[in-house]
Coordinates of N, CA, C and O in Angstrom, one line a residue:
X169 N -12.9 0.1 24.6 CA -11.6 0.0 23.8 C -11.4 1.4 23.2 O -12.3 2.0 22.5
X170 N -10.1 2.0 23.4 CA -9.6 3.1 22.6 C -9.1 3.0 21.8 O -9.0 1.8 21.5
X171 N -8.7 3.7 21.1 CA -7.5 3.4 19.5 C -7.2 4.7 19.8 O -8.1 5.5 20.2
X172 N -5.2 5.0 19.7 CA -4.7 6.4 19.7 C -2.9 5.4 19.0 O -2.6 4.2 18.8
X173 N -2.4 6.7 19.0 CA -1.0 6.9 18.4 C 0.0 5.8 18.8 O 0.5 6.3 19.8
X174 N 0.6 4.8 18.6 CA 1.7 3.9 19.7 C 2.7 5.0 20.2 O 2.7 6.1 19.6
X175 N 3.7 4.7 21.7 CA 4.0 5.7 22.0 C 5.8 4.9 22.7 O 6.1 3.8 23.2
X176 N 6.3 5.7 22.4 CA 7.6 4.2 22.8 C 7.4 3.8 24.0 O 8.3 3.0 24.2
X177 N 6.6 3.8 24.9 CA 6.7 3.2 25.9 C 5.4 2.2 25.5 O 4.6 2.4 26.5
X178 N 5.0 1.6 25.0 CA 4.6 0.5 24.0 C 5.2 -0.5 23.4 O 4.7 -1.6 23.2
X179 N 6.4 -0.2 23.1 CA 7.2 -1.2 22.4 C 7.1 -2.8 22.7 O 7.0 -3.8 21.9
X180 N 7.4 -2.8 24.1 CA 7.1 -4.2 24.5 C 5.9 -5.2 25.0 O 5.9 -6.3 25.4
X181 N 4.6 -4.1 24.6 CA 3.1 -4.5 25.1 C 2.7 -4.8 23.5 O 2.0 -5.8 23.4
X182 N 3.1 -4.2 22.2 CA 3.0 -4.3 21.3 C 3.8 -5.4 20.5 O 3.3 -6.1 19.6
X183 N 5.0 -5.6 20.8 CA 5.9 -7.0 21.0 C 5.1 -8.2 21.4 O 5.2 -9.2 20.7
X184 N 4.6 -8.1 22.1 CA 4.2 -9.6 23.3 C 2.7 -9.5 21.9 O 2.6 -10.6 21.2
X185 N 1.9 -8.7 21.6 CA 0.9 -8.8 21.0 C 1.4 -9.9 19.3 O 1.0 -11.0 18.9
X186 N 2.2 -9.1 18.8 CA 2.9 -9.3 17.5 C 3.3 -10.9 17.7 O 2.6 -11.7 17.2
X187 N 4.4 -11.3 18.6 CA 4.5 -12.4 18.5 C 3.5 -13.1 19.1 O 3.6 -14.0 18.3
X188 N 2.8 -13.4 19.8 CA 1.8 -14.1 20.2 C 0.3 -14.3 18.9 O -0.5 -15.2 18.6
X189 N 0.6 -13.2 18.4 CA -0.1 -13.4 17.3 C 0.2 -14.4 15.8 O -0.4 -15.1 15.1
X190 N 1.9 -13.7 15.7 CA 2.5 -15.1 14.8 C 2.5 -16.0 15.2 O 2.4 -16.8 14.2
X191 N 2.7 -17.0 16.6 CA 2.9 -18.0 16.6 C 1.2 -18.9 16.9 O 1.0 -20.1 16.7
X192 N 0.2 -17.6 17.4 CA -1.1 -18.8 16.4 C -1.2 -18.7 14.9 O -1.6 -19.6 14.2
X193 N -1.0 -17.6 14.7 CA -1.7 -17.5 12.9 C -1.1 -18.0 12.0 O -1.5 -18.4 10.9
X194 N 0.1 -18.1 12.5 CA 1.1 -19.0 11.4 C 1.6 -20.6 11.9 O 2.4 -21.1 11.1
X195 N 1.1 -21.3 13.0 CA 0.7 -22.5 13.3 C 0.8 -22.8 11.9 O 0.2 -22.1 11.0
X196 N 1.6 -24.2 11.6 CA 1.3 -25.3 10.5 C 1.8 -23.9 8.9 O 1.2 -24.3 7.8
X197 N 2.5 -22.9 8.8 CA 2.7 -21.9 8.0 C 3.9 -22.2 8.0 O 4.3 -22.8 7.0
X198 N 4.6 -22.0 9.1 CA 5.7 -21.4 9.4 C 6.4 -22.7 10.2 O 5.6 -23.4 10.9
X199 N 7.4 -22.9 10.2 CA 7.7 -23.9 11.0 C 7.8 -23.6 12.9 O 8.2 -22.6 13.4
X200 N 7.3 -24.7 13.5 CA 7.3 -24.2 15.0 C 8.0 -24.3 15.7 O 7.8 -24.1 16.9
X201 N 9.3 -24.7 15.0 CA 10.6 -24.4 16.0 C 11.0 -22.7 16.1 O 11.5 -22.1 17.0
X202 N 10.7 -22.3 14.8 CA 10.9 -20.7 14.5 C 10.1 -20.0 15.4 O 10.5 -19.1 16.2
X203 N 8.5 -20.5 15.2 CA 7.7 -19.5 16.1 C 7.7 -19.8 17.6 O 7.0 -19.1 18.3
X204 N 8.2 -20.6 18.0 CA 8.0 -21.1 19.4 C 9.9 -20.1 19.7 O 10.3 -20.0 20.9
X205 N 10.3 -19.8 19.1 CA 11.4 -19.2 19.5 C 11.7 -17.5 19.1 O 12.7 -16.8 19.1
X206 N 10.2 -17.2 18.8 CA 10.2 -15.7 18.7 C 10.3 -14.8 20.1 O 9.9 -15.3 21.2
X207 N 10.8 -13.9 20.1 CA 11.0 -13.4 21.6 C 10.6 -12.0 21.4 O 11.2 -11.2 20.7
X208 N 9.4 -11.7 22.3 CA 8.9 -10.0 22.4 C 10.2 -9.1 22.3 O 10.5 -8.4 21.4
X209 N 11.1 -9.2 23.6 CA 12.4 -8.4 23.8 C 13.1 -8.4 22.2 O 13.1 -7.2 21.7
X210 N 13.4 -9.1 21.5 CA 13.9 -8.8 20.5 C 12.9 -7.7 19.1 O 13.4 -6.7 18.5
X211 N 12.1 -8.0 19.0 CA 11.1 -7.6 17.9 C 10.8 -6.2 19.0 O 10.8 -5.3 18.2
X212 N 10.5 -5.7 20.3 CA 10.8 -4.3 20.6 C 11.7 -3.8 20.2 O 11.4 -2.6 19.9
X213 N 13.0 -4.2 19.9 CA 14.2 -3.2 19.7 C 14.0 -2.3 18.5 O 14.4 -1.2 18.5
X214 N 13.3 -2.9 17.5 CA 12.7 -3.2 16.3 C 11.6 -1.4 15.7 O 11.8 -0.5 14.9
X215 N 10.8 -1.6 16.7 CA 9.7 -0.5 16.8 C 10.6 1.0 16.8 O 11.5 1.1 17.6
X216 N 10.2 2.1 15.8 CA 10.1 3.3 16.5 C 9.0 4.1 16.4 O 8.6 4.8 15.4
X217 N 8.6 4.0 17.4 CA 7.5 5.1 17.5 C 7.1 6.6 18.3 O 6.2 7.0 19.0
X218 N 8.1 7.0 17.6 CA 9.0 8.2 18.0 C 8.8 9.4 16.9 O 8.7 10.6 17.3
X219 N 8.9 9.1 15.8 CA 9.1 10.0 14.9 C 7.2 10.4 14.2 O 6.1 9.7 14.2
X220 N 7.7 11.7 13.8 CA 6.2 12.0 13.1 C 6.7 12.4 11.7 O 6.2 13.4 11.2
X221 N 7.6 11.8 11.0 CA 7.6 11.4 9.5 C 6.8 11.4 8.9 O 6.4 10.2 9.1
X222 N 5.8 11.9 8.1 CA 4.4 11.2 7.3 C 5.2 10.1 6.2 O 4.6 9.0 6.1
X223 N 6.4 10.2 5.5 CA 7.1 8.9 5.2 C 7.1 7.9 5.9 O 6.8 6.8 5.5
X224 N 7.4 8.2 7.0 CA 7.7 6.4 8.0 C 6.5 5.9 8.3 O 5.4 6.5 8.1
X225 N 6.7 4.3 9.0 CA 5.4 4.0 9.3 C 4.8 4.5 10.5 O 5.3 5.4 11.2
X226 N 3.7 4.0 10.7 CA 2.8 5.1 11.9 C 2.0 4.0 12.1 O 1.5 3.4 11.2
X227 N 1.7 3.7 14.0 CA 1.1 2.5 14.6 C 0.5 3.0 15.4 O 0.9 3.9 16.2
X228 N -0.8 2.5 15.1 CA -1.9 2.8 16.1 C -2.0 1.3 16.8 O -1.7 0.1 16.6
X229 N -2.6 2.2 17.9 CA -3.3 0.8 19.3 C -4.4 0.6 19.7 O -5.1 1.5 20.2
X230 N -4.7 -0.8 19.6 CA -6.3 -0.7 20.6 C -5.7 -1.2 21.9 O -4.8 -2.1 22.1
X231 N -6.4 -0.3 22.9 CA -6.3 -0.1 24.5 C -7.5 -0.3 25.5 O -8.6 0.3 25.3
X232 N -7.2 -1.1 26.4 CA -8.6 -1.5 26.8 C -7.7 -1.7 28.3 O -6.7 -2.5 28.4
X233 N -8.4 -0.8 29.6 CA -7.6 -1.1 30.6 C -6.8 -1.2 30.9 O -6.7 -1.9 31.8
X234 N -5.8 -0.6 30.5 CA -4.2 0.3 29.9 C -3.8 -1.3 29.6 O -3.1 -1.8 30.6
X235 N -4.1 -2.2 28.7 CA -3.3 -3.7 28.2 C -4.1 -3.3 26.8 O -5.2 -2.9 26.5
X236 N -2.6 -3.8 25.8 CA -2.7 -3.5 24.4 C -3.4 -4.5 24.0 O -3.0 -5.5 24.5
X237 N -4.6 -4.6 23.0 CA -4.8 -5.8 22.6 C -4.3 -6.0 20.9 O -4.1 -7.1 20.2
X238 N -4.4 -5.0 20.6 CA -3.6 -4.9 19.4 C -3.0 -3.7 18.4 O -2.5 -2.7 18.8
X239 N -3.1 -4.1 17.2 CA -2.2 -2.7 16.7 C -2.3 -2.5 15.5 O -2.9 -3.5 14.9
X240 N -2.0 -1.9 15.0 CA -2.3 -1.7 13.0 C -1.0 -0.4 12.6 O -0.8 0.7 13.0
X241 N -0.1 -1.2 11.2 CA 0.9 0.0 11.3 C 0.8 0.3 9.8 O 1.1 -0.6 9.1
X242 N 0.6 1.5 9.3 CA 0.4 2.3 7.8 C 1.6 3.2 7.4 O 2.3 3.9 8.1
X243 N 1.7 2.9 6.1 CA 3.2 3.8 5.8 C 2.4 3.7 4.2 O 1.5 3.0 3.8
X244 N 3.2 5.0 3.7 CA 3.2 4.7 2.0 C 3.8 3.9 1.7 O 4.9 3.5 2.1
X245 N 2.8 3.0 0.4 CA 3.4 1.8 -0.3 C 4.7 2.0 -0.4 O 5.1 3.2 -0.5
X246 N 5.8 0.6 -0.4 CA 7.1 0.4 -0.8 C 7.2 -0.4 -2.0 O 8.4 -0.7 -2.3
X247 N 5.8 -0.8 -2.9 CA 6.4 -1.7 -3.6 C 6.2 -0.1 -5.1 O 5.7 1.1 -5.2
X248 N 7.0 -1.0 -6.0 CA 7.1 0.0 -7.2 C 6.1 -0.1 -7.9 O 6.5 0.4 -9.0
X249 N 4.9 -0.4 -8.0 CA 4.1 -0.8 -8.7 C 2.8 -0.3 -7.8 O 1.7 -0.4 -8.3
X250 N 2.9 0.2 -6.8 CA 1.9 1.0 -5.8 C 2.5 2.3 -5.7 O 1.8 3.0 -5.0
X251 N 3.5 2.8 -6.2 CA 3.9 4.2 -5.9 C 2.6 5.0 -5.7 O 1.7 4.8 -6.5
X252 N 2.4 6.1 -4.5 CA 1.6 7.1 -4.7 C 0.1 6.2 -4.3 O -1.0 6.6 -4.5
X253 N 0.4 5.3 -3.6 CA -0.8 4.4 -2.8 C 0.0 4.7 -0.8 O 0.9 5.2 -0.2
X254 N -1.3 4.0 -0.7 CA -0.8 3.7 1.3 C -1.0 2.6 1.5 O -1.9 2.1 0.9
X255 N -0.1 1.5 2.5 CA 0.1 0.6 2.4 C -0.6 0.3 4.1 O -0.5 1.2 4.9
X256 N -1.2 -0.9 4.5 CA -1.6 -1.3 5.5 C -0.4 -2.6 5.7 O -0.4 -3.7 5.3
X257 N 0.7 -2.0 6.5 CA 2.1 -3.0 6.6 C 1.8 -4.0 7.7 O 2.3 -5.1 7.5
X258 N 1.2 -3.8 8.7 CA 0.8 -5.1 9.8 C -0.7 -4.9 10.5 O -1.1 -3.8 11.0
X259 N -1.1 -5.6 10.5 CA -2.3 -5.5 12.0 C -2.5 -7.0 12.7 O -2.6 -8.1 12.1
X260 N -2.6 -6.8 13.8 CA -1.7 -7.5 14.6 C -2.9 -7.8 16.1 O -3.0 -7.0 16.9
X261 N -3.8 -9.1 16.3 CA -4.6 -8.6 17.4 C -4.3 -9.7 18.0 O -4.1 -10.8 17.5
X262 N -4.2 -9.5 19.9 CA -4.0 -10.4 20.6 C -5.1 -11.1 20.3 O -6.2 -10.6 20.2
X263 N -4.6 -13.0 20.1 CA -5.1 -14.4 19.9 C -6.4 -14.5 20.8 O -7.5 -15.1 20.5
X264 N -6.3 -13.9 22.0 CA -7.4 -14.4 22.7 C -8.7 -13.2 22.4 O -9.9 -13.4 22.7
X265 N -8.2 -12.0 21.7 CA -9.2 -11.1 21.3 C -9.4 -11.3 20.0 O -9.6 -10.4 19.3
X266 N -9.4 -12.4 19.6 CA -10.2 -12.7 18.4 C -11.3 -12.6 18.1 O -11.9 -13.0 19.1
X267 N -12.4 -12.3 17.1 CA -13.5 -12.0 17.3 C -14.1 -10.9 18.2 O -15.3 -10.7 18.5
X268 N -13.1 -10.2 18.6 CA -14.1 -9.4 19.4 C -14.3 -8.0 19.0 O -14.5 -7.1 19.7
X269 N -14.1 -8.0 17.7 CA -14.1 -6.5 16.9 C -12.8 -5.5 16.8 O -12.9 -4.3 16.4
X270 N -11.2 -6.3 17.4 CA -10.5 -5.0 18.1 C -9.8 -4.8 16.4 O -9.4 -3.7 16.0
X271 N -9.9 -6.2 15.5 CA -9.5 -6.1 14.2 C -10.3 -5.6 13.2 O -10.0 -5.6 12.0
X272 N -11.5 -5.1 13.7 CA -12.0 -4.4 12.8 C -12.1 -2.9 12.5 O -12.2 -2.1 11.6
X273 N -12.0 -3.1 14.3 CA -12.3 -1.1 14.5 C -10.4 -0.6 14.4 O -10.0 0.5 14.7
X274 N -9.8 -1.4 14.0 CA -8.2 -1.2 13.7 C -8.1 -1.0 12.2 O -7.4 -0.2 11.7
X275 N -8.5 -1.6 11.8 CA -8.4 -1.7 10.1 C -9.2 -0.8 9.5 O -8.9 -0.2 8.5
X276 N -10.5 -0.5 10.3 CA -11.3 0.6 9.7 C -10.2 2.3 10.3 O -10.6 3.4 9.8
X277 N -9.4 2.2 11.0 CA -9.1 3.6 11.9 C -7.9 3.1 10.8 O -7.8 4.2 10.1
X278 N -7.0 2.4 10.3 CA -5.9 2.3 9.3 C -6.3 3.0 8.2 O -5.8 4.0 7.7
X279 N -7.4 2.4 7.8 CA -8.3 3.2 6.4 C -8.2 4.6 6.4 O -7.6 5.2 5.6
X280 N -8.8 5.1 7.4 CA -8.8 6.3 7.9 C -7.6 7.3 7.8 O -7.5 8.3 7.1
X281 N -7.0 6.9 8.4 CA -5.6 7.9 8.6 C -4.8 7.8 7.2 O -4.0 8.7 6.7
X282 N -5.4 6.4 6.5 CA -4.3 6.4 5.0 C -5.2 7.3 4.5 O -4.7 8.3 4.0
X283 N -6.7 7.1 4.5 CA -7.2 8.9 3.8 C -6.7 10.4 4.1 O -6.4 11.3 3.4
X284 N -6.7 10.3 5.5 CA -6.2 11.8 5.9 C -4.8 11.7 5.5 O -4.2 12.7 6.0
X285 N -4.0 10.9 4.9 CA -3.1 11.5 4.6 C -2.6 11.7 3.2 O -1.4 11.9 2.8
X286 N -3.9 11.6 2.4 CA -4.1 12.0 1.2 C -4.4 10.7 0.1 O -4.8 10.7 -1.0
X287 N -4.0 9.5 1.2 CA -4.2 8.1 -0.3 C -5.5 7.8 -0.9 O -6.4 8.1 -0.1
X288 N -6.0 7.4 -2.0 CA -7.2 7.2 -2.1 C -6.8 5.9 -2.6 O -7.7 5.4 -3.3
X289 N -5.9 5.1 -2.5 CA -5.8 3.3 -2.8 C -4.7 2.9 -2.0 O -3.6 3.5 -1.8
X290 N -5.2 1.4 -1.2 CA -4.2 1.3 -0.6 C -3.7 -0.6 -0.9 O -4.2 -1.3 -1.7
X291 N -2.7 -1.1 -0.1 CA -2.5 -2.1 -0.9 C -2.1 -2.9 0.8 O -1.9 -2.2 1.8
X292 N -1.9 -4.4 0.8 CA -1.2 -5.1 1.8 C -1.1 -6.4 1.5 O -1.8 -6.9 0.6
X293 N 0.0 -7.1 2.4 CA 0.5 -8.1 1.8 C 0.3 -9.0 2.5 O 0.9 -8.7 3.6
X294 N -0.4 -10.4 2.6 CA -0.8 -11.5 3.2 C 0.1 -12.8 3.1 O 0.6 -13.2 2.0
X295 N 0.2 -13.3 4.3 CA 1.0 -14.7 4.1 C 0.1 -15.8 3.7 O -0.7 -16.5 4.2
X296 N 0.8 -15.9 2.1 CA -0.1 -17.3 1.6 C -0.7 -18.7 2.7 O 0.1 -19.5 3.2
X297 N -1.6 -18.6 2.8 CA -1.7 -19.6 3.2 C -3.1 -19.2 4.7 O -3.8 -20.0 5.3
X298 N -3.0 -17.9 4.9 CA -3.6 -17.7 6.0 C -4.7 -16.9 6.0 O -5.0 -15.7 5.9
X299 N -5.4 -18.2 6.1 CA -7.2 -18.6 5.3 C -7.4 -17.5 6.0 O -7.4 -16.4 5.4
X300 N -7.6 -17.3 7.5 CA -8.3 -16.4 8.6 C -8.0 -14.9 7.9 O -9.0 -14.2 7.5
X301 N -6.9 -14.6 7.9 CA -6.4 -13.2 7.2 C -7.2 -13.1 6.4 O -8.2 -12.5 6.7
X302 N -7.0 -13.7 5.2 CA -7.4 -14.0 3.8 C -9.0 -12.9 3.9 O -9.3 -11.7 3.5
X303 N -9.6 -14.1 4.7 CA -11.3 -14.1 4.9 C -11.7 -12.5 5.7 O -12.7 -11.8 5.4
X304 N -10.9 -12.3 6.7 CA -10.9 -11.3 7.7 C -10.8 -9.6 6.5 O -11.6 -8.6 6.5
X305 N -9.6 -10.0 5.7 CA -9.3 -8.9 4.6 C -10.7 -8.7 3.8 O -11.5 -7.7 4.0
X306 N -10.9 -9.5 3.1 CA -12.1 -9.3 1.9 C -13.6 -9.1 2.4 O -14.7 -8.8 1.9
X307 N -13.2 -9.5 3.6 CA -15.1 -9.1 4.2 C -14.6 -7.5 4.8 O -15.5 -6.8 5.2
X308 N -13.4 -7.1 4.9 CA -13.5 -5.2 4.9 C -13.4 -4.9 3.4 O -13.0 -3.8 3.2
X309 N -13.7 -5.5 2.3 CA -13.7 -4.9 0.7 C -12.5 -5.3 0.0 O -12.7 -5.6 -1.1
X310 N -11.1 -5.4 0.6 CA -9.7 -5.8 -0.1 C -10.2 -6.8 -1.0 O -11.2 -7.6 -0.8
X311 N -9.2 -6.6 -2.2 CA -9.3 -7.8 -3.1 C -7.9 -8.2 -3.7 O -7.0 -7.3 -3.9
X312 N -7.7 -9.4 -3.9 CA -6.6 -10.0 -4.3 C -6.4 -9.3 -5.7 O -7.3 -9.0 -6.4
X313 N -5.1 -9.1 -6.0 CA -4.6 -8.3 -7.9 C -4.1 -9.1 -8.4 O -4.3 -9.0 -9.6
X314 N -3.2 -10.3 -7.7 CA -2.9 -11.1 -8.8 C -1.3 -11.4 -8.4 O -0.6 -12.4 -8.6
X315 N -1.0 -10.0 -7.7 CA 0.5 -10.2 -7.3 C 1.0 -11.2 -6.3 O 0.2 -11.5 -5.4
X316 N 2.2 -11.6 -6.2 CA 2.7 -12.5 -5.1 C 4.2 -12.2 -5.2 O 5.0 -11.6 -6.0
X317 N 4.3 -13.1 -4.1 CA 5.7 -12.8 -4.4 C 6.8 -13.7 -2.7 O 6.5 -13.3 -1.6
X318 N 8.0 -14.8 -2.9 CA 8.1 -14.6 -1.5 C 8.7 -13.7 -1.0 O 8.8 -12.8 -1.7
X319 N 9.2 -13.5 0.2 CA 8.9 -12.5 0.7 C 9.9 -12.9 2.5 O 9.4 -13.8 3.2
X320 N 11.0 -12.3 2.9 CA 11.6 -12.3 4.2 C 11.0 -11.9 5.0 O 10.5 -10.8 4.6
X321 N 10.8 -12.1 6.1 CA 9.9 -11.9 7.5 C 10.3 -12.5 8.0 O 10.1 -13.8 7.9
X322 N 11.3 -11.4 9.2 CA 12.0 -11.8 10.5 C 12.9 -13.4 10.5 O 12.9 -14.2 11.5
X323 N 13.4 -13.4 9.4 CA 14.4 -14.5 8.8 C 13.7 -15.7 8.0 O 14.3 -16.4 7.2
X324 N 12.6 -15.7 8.2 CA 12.1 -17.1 7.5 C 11.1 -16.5 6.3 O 10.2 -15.6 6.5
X325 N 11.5 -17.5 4.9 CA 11.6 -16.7 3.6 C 9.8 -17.2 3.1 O 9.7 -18.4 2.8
X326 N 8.7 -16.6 3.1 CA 7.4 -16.9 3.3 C 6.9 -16.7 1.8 O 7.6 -15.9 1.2
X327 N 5.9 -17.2 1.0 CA 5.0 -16.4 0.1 C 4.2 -15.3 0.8 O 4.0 -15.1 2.0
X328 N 3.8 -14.4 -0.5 CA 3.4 -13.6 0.4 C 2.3 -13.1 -1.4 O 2.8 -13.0 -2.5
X329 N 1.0 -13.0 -1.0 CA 0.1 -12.1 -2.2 C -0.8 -10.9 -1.5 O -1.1 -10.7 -0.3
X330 N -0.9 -10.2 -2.5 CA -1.5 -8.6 -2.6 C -2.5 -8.6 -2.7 O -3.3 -9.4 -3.3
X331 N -2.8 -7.6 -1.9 CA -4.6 -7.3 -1.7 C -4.8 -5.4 -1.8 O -4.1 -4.6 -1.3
X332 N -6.2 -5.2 -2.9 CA -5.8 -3.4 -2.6 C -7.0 -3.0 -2.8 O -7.7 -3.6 -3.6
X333 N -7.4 -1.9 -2.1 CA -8.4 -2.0 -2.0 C -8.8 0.2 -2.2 O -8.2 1.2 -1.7
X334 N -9.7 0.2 -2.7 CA -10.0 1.9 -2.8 C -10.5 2.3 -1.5 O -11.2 1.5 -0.9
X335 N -10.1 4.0 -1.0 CA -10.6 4.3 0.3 C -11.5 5.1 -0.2 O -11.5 5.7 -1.3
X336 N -12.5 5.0 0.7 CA -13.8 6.1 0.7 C -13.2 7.4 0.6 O -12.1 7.7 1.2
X337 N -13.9 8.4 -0.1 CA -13.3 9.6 0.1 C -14.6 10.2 0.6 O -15.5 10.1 -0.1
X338 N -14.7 10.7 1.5 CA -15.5 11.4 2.6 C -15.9 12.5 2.1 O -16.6 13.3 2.8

């Protein structure tokens, strides 16, 4: 497996990943007429991964046999109360590569790049309710602060609590 930069001709291998991953992880979350009606083609239009902004967000891929199996996307925090942190905004691993480390060596290479780009704290936001996340987050060190909040994602209005966690400084 590699991890490198997403590249626009990704958009729709990173799509099919994204939604296939919401509609297991949010099974019994989310209602399943919504997730059974998510569509890759739409949520592509969505991506740019085009720009080298250090403002915008920035998505990496794990690549294994040129088929994506998943992705991880970092930007500086947006909430006001993280100003001057980095935010881990999605990671995202195809359902059937569960367990096979592609979410770990993604989250660890997220960590990474939020150091090289100067953060030494970073923060992300979890859909109540999603034990696996939950469990998956705190066994890399993240810890819940206290915050919550709900929260819109892709039209349907979700809880959502904070997790933040200090980066190694090398």
């Amino acid at each position: 497996m590699n991890l490198r930069p997403a590249v626009p001709d990704d958009a729709m291998a990173v799509a099919r990943v994204h939604v296939r991953a919401w509609q297991v992880a949010y099974k019994g979350i989310m209602p399943d007429e919504y997730l059974q009606g998510l569509r890759p083609e739409d949520r592509a239009q969505r991506y740019d991964f085009a720009g080298l902004d250090p403002t915008r967000p920035r998505t990496l891929v794990a690549v294994e046999a040129d088929a994506i199996l998943g992705f991880a996307t970092i930007a500086p925090a947006r909430d006001e109360g993280a100003i001057g942190q980095g935010e881990l905004c999605a990671i995202y691993v195809e359902p059937e590569c569960w367990g096979r480390g592609v979410g770990r060596a993604l989250v660890s290479a997220a960590r990474s790049d939020l150091r090289d780009l100067g953060f030494r704290q970073a923060i992300l936001w979890v859909v109540a309710g999603n034990a696996r996340a939950q469990r998956f987050y705190e066994a890399d060190g993240w810890t819940r602060d206290g915050s919550h909040r709900p929260r819109q994602i892709w039209s349907v209005t979700v809880d959502t609590v904070r997790y933040n966690r200090l980066l190694e400084v090398r």
